[in-house]
Tab-separated table of C-alpha atoms in Angstrom:
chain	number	residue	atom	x	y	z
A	1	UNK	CA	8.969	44.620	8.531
A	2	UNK	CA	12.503	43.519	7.899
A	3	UNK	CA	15.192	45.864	9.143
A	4	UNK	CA	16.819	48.035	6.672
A	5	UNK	CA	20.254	46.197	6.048
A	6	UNK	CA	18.251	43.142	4.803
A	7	UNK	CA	15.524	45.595	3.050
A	8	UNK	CA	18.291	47.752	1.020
A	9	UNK	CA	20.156	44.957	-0.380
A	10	UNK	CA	20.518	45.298	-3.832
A	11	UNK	CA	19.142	48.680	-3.870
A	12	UNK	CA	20.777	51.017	-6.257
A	13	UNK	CA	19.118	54.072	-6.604
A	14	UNK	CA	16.556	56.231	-4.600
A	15	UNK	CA	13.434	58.311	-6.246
A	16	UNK	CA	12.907	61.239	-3.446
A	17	UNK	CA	9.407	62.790	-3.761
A	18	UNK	CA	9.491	66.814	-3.091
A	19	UNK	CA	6.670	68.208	-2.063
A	20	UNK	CA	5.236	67.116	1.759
A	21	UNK	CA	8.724	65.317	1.600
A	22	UNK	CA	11.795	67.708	1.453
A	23	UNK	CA	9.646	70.484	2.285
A	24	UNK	CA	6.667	72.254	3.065
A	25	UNK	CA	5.495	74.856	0.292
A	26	UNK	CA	3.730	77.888	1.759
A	27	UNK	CA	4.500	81.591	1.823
A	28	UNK	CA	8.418	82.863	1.773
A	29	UNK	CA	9.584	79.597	-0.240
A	30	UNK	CA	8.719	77.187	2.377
A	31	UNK	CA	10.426	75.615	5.507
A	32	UNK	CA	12.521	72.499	4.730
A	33	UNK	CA	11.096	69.454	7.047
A	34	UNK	CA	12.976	68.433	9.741
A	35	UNK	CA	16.472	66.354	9.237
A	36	UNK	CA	15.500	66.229	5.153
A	37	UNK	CA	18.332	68.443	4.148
A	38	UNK	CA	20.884	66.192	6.094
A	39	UNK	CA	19.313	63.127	4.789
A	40	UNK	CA	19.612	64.036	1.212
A	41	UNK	CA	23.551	64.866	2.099
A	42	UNK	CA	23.561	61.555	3.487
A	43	UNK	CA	22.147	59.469	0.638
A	44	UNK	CA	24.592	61.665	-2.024
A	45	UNK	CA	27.165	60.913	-0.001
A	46	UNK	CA	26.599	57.338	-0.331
A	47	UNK	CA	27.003	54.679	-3.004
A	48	UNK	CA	23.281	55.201	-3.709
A	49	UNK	CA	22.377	56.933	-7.130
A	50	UNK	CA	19.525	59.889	-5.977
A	51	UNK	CA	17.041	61.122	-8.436
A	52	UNK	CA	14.045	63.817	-7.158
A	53	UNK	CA	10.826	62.992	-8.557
A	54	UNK	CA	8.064	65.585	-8.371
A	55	UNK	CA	4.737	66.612	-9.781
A	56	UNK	CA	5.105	69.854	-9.017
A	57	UNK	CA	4.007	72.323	-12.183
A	58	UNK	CA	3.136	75.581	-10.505
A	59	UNK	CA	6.767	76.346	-10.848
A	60	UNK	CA	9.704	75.610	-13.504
A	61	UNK	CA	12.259	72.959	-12.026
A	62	UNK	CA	14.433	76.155	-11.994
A	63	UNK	CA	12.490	78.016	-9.480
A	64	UNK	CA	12.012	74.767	-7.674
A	65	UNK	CA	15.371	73.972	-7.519
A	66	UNK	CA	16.127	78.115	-6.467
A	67	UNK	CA	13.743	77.613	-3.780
A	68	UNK	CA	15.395	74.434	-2.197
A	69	UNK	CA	18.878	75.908	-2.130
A	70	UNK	CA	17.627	78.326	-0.046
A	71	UNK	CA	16.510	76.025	2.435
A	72	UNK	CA	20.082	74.778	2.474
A	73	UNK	CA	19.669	71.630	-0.159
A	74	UNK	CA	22.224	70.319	-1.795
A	75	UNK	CA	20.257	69.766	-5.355
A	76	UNK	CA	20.772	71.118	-8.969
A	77	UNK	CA	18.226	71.584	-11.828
A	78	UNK	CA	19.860	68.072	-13.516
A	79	UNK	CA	18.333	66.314	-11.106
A	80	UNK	CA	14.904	66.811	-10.933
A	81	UNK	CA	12.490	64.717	-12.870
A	82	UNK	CA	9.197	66.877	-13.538
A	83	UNK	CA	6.026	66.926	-15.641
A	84	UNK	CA	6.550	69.719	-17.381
A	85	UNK	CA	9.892	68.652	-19.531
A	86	UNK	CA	8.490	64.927	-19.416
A	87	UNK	CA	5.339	66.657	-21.566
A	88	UNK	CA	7.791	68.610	-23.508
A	89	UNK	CA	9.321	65.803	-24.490
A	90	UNK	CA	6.245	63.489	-25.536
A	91	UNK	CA	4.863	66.219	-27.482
A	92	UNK	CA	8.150	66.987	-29.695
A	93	UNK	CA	8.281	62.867	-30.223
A	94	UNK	CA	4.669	63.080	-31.588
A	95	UNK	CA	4.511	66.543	-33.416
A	96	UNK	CA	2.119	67.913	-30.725
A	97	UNK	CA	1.401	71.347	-30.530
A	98	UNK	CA	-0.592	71.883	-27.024
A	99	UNK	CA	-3.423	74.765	-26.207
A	100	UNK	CA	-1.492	75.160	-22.288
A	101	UNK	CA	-3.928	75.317	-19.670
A	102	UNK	CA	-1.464	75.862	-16.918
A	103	UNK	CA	0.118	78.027	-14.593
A	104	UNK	CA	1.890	81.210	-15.549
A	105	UNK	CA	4.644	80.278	-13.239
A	106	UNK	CA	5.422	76.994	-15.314
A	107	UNK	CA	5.458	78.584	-18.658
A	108	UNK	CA	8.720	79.437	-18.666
A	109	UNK	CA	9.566	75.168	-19.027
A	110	UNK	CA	7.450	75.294	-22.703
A	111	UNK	CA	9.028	77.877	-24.269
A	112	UNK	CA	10.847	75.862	-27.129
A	113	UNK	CA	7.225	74.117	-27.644
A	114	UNK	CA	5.189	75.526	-30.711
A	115	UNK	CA	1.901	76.475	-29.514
A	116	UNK	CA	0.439	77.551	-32.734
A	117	UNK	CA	-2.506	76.319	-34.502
A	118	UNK	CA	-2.941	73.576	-31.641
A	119	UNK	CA	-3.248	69.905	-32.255
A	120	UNK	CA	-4.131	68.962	-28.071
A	121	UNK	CA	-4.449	70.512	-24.722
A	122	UNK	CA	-2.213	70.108	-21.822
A	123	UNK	CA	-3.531	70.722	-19.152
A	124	UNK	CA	-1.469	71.152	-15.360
A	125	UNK	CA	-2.359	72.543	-11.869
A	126	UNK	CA	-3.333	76.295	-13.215
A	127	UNK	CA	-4.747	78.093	-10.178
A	128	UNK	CA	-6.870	80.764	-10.539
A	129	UNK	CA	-5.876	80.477	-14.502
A	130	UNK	CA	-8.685	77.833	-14.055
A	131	UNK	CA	-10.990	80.159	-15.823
A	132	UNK	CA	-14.730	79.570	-17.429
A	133	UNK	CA	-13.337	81.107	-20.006
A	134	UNK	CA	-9.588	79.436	-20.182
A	135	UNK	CA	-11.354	75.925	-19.754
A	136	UNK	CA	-13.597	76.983	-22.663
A	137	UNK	CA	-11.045	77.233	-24.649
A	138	UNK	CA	-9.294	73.622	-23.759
A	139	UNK	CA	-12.349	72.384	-24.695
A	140	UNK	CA	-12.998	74.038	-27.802
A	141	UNK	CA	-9.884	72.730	-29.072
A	142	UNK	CA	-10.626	69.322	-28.011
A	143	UNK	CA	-14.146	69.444	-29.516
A	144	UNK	CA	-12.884	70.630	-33.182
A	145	UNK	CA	-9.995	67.479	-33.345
A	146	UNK	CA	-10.594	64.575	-35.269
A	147	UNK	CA	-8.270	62.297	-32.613
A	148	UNK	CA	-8.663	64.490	-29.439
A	149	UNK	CA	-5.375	64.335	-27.164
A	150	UNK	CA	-6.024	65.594	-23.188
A	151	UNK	CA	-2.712	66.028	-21.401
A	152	UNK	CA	-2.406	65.817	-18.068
A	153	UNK	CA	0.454	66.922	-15.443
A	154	UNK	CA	-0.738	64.646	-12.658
A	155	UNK	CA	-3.980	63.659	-11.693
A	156	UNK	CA	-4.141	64.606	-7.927
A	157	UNK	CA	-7.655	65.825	-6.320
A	158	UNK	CA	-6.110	68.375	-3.902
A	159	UNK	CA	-3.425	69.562	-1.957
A	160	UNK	CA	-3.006	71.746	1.438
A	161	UNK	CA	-1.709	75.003	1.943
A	162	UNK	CA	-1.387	76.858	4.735
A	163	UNK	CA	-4.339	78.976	3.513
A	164	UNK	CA	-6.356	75.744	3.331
A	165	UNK	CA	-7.487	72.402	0.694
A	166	UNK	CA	-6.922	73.612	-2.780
A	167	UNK	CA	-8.615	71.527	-5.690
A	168	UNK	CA	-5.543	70.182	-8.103
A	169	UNK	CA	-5.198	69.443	-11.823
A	170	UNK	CA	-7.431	66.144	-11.240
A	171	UNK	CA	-10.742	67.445	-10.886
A	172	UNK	CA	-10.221	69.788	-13.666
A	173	UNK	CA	-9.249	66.817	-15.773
A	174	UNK	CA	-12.268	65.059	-14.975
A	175	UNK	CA	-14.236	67.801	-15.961
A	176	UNK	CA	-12.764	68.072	-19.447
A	177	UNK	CA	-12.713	64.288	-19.819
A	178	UNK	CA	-16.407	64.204	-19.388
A	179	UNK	CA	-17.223	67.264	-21.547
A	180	UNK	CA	-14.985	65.810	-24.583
A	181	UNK	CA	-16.165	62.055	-24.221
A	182	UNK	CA	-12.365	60.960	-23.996
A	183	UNK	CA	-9.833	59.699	-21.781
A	184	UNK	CA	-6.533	62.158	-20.550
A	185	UNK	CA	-2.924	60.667	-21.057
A	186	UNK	CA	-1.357	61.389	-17.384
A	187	UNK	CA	1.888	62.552	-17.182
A	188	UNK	CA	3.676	62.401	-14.099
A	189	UNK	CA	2.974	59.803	-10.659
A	190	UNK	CA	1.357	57.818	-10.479
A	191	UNK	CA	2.345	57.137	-14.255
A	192	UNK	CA	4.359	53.708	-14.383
A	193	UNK	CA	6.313	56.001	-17.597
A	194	UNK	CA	7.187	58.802	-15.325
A	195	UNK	CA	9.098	56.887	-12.647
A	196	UNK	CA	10.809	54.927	-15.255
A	197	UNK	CA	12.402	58.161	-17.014
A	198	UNK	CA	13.521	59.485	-13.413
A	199	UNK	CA	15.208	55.799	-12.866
A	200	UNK	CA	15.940	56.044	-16.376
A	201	UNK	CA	18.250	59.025	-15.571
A	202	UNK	CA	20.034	57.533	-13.055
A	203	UNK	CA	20.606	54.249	-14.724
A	204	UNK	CA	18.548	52.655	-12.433
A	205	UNK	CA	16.600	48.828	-12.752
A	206	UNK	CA	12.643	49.436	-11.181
A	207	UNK	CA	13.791	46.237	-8.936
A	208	UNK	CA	16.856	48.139	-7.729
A	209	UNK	CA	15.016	51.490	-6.798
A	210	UNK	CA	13.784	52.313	-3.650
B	1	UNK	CA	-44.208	53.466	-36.755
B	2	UNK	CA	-47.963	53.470	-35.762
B	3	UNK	CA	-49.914	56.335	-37.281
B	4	UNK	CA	-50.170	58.724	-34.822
B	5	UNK	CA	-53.951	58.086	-33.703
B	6	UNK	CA	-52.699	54.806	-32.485
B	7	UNK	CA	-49.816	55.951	-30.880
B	8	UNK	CA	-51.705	58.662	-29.007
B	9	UNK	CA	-54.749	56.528	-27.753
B	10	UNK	CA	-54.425	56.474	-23.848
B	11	UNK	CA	-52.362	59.408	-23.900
B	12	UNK	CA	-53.637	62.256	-21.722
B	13	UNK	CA	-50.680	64.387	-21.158
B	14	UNK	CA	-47.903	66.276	-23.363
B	15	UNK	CA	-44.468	67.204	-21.496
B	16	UNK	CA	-42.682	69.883	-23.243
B	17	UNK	CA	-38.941	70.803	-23.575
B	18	UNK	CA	-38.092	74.667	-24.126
B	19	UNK	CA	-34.961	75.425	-25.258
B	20	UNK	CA	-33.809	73.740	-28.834
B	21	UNK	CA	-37.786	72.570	-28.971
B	22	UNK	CA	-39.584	75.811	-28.183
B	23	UNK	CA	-37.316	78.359	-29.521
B	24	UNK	CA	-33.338	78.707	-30.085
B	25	UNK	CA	-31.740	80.910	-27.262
B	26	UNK	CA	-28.960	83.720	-28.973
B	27	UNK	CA	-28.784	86.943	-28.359
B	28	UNK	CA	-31.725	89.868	-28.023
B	29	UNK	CA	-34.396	86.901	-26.620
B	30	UNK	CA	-33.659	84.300	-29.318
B	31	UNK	CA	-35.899	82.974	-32.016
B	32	UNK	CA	-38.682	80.941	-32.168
B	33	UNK	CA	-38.765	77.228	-33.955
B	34	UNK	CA	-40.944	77.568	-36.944
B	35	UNK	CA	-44.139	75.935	-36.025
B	36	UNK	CA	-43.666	75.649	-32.564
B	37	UNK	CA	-46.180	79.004	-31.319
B	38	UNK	CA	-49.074	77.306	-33.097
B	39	UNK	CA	-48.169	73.691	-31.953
B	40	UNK	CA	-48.364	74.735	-28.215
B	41	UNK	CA	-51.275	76.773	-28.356
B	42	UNK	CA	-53.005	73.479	-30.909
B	43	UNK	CA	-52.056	71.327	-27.866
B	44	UNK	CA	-53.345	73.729	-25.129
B	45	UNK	CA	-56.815	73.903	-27.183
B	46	UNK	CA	-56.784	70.117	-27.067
B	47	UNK	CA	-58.244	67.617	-24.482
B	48	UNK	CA	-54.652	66.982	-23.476
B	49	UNK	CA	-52.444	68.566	-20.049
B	50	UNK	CA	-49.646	70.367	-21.226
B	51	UNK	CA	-46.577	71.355	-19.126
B	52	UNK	CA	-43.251	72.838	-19.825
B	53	UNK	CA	-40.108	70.828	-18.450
B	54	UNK	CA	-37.022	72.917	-19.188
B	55	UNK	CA	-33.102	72.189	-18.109
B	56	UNK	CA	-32.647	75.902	-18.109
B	57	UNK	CA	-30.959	76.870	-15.130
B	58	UNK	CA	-28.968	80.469	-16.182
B	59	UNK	CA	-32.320	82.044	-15.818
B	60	UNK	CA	-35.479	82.518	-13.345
B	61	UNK	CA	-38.601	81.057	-14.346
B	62	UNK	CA	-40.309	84.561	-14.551
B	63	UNK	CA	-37.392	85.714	-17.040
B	64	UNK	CA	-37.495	82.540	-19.541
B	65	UNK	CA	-41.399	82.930	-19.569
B	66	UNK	CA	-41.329	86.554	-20.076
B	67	UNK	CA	-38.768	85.885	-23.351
B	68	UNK	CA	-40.972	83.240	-24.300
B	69	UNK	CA	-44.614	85.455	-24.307
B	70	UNK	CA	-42.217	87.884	-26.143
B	71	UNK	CA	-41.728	85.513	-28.773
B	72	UNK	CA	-46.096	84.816	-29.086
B	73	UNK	CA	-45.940	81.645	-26.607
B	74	UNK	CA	-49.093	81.519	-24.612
B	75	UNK	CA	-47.271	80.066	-21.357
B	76	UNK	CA	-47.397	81.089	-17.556
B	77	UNK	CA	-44.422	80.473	-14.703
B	78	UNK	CA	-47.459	78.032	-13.009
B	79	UNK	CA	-46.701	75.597	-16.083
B	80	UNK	CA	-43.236	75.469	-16.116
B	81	UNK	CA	-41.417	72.783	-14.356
B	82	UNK	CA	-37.844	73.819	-13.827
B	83	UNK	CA	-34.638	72.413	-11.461
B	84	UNK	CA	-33.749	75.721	-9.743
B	85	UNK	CA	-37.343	75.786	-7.821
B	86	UNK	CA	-37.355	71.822	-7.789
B	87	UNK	CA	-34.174	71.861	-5.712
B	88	UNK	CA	-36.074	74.571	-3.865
B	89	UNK	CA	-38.258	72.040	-2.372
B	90	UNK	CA	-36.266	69.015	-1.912
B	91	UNK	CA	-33.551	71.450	0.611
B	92	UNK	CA	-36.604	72.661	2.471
B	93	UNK	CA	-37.773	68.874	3.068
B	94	UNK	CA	-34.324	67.863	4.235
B	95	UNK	CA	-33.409	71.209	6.259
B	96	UNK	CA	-30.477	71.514	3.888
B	97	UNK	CA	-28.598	75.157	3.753
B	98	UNK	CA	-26.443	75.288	0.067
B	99	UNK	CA	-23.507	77.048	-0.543
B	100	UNK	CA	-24.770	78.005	-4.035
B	101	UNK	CA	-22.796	77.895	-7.168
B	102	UNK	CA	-25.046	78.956	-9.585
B	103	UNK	CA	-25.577	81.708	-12.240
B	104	UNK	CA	-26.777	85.174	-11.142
B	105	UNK	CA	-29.701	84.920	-13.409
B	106	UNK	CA	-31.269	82.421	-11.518
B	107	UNK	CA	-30.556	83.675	-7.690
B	108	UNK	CA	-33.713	85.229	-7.363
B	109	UNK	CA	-35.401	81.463	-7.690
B	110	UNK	CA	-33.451	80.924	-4.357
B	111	UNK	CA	-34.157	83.808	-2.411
B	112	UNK	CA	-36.532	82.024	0.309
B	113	UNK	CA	-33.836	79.409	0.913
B	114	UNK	CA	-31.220	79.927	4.271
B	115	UNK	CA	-27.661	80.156	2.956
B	116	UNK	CA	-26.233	80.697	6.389
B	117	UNK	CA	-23.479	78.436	7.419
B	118	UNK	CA	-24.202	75.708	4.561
B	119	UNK	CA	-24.353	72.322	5.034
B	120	UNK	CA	-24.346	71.475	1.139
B	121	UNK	CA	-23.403	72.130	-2.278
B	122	UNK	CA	-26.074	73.698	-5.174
B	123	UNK	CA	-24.544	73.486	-8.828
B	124	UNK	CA	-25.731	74.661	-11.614
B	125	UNK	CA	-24.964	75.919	-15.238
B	126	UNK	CA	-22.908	79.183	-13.699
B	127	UNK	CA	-20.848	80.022	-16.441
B	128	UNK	CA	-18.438	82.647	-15.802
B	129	UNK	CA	-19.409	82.241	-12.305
B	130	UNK	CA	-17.272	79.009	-12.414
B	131	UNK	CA	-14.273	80.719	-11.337
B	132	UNK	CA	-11.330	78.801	-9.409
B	133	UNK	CA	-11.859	80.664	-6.211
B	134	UNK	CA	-16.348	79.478	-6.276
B	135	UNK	CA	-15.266	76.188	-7.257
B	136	UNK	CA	-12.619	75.847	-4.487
B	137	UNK	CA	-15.222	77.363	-1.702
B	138	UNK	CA	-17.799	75.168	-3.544
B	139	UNK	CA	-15.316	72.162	-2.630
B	140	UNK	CA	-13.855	73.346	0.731
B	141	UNK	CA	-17.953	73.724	1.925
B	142	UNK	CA	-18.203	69.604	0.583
B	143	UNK	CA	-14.623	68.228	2.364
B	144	UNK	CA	-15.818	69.959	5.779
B	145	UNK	CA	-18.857	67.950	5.708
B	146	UNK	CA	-19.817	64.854	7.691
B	147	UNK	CA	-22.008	63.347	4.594
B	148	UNK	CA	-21.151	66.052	1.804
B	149	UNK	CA	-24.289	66.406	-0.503
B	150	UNK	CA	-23.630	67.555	-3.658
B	151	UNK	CA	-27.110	68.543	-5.630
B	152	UNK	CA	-26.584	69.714	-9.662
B	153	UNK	CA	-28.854	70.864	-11.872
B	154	UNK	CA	-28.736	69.049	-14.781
B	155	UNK	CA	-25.561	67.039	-15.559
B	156	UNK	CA	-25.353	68.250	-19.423
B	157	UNK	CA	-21.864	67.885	-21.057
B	158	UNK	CA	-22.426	71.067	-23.214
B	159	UNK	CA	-24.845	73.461	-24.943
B	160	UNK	CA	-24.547	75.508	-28.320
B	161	UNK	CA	-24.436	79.003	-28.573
B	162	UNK	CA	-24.127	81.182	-31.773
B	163	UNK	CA	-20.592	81.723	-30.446
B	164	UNK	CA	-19.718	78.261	-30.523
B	165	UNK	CA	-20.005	75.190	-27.803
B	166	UNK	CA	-20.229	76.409	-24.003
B	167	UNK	CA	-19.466	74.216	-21.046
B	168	UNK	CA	-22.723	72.969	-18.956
B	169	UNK	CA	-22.706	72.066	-15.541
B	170	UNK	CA	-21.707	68.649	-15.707
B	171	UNK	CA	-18.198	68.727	-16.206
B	172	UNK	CA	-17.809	70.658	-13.422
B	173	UNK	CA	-20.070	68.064	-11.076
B	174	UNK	CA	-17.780	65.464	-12.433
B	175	UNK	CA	-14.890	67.967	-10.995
B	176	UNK	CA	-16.419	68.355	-7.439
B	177	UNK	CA	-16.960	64.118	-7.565
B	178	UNK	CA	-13.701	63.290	-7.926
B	179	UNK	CA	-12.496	65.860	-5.693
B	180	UNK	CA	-14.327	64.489	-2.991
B	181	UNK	CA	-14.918	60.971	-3.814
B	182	UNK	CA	-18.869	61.610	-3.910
B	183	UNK	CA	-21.353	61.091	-6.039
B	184	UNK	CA	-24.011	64.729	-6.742
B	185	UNK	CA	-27.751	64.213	-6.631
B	186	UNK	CA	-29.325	65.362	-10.211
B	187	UNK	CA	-31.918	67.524	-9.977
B	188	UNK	CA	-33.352	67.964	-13.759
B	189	UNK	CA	-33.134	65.892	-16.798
B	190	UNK	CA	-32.862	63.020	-16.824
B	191	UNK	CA	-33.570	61.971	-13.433
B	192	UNK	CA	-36.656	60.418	-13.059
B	193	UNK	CA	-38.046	62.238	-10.412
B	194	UNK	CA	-38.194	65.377	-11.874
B	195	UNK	CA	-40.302	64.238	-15.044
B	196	UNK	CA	-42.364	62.189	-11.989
B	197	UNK	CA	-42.768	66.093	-10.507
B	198	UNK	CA	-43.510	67.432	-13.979
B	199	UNK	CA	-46.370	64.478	-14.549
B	200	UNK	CA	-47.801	65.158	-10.820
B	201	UNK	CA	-48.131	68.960	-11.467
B	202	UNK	CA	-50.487	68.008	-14.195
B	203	UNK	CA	-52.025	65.145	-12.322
B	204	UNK	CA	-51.067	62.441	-15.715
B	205	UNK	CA	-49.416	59.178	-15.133
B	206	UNK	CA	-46.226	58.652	-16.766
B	207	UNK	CA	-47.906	55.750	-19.162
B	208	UNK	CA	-50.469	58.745	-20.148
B	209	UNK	CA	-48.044	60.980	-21.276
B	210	UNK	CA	-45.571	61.709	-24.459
């Protein structure tokens, strides 16, 4: 591998994941992970441009952001590039008016969205709000549109927490892709879209981000 | 299309569906198809085998025969061929012990089997039952395994009820696949073994049969 000097050159900006990064999430807002607060001090100290990409969507950005101030991160609400507002922001460009299958802890992030009479389903890692009946209900409203449009916040399997593997959004996806006959639109990683908003926000080329 | 003396000569045998063919399920038992009494009991005074090969997995044998004698349906449990007790045999032969995800209306079909410390995953139309917390001890059973083994019954996308479309079991097999990156074994319609067990149990070769 090359050493760093010759691997940074003309890198401008840096996309810092969250999640199994910064921190660990568990019970009593986490524990950051060793030398991670310094290191973010480090790289906003520098010349580099910093943007904080997660897929988190059990929480708003603002109780993410709470939570990592806590732990002694220097990080504001600004900076955080999340599914949630990315979603927001696709369905106000297209008129979209979502059934949300997600968690009660993220609903705070859709409040300017009309749900009304809904149009698609958006669909994010709900938890126990991963009802027979709430999933029903997704795909109810999928089955009765002419154009059928499946939302998803991520597309991961699982994730760990301290009380053990927890099935993500991704499997639930599946499962509503298959029912419906149709294909989800993904929003957040591993969408090519999603990384270039966050480098987007900090004026950042793809070829200058590391 | 050949008249139908042509297109019966050779055939000795007459497989069945139940539900949608035999009678419409809905509440207080369901109704009958119009017809369909007298056609089963014109075929069971015929020179041909008749046997019953039903999907329905919400419900024991003895309970969907009992609502179908209700109904005037000369039929007996011994003629049904079903994927609750067909899975029955195929985890005795293998020595397999499920974790079972599955509708209370059909435990009682399971009641011989060892459930102790499973070593594999029974899924079946469980409706409410599909909770978060049964699918996520449904998948935590699967990603402690050596060679998970994922057996559903059925793999339907949905079914129709008077209150509109339900969710079958396989969008949630499709969820517990991509969870784990495995592939369930389908027990039911349309694999071809279980048509093969329906055939055998009336001793008719699949080219005899309609």
């Amino acid at each position: 591998m090359a050493p760093w000097g010759e691997r940074l050159a003309g890198v401008r900006g840096v996309l810092l994941d969250i999640s199994g990064v910064l921190y660990d999430s568990g019970a009593g807002g986490g524990t950051a992970i060793a030398g991670s607060v310094e290191a973010v001090a480090r790289l906003k100290g520098s010349r580099l441009k910093v943007r904080f990409c997660t897929n988190e969507s059990q929480k708003s950005r603002a109780e993410l952001v709470g939570q990592l101030r806590r732990l002694g991160f220097d990080i504001s609400e600004g900076e955080v590039t999340a599914p949630a507002p990315a979603a927001c922001q696709i369905l106000k460009e297209r008129g979209l008016r979502p059934y949300l299958l997600i968690h009660d802890g993220v609903r705070s992030e859709f409040d300017q969205i009309d749900t009304s009479n809904p149009n698609c389903v958006v669909i994010a890692d709900a938890g126990e709000s991963f009802s027979y009946q709430n999933m029903n209900n997704a795909f109810q409203v999928l089955m009765e549109l002419e154009n059928p449009v499946l939302m998803s916040l991520g597309k991961g399997r699982y994730y760990k927490e301290t009380s053990g593997l927890m099935l993500d959004v991704g499997p639930y996806m599946k499962a509503l892709e298959y029912a419906c006959g149709i294909k989800a639109e993904v929003v957040g990683k591993p969408s090519p879209e999603f990384f270039k908003s966050a480098l987007q926000a900090i004026g950042v080329e793809a070829h200058q981000a590391q």
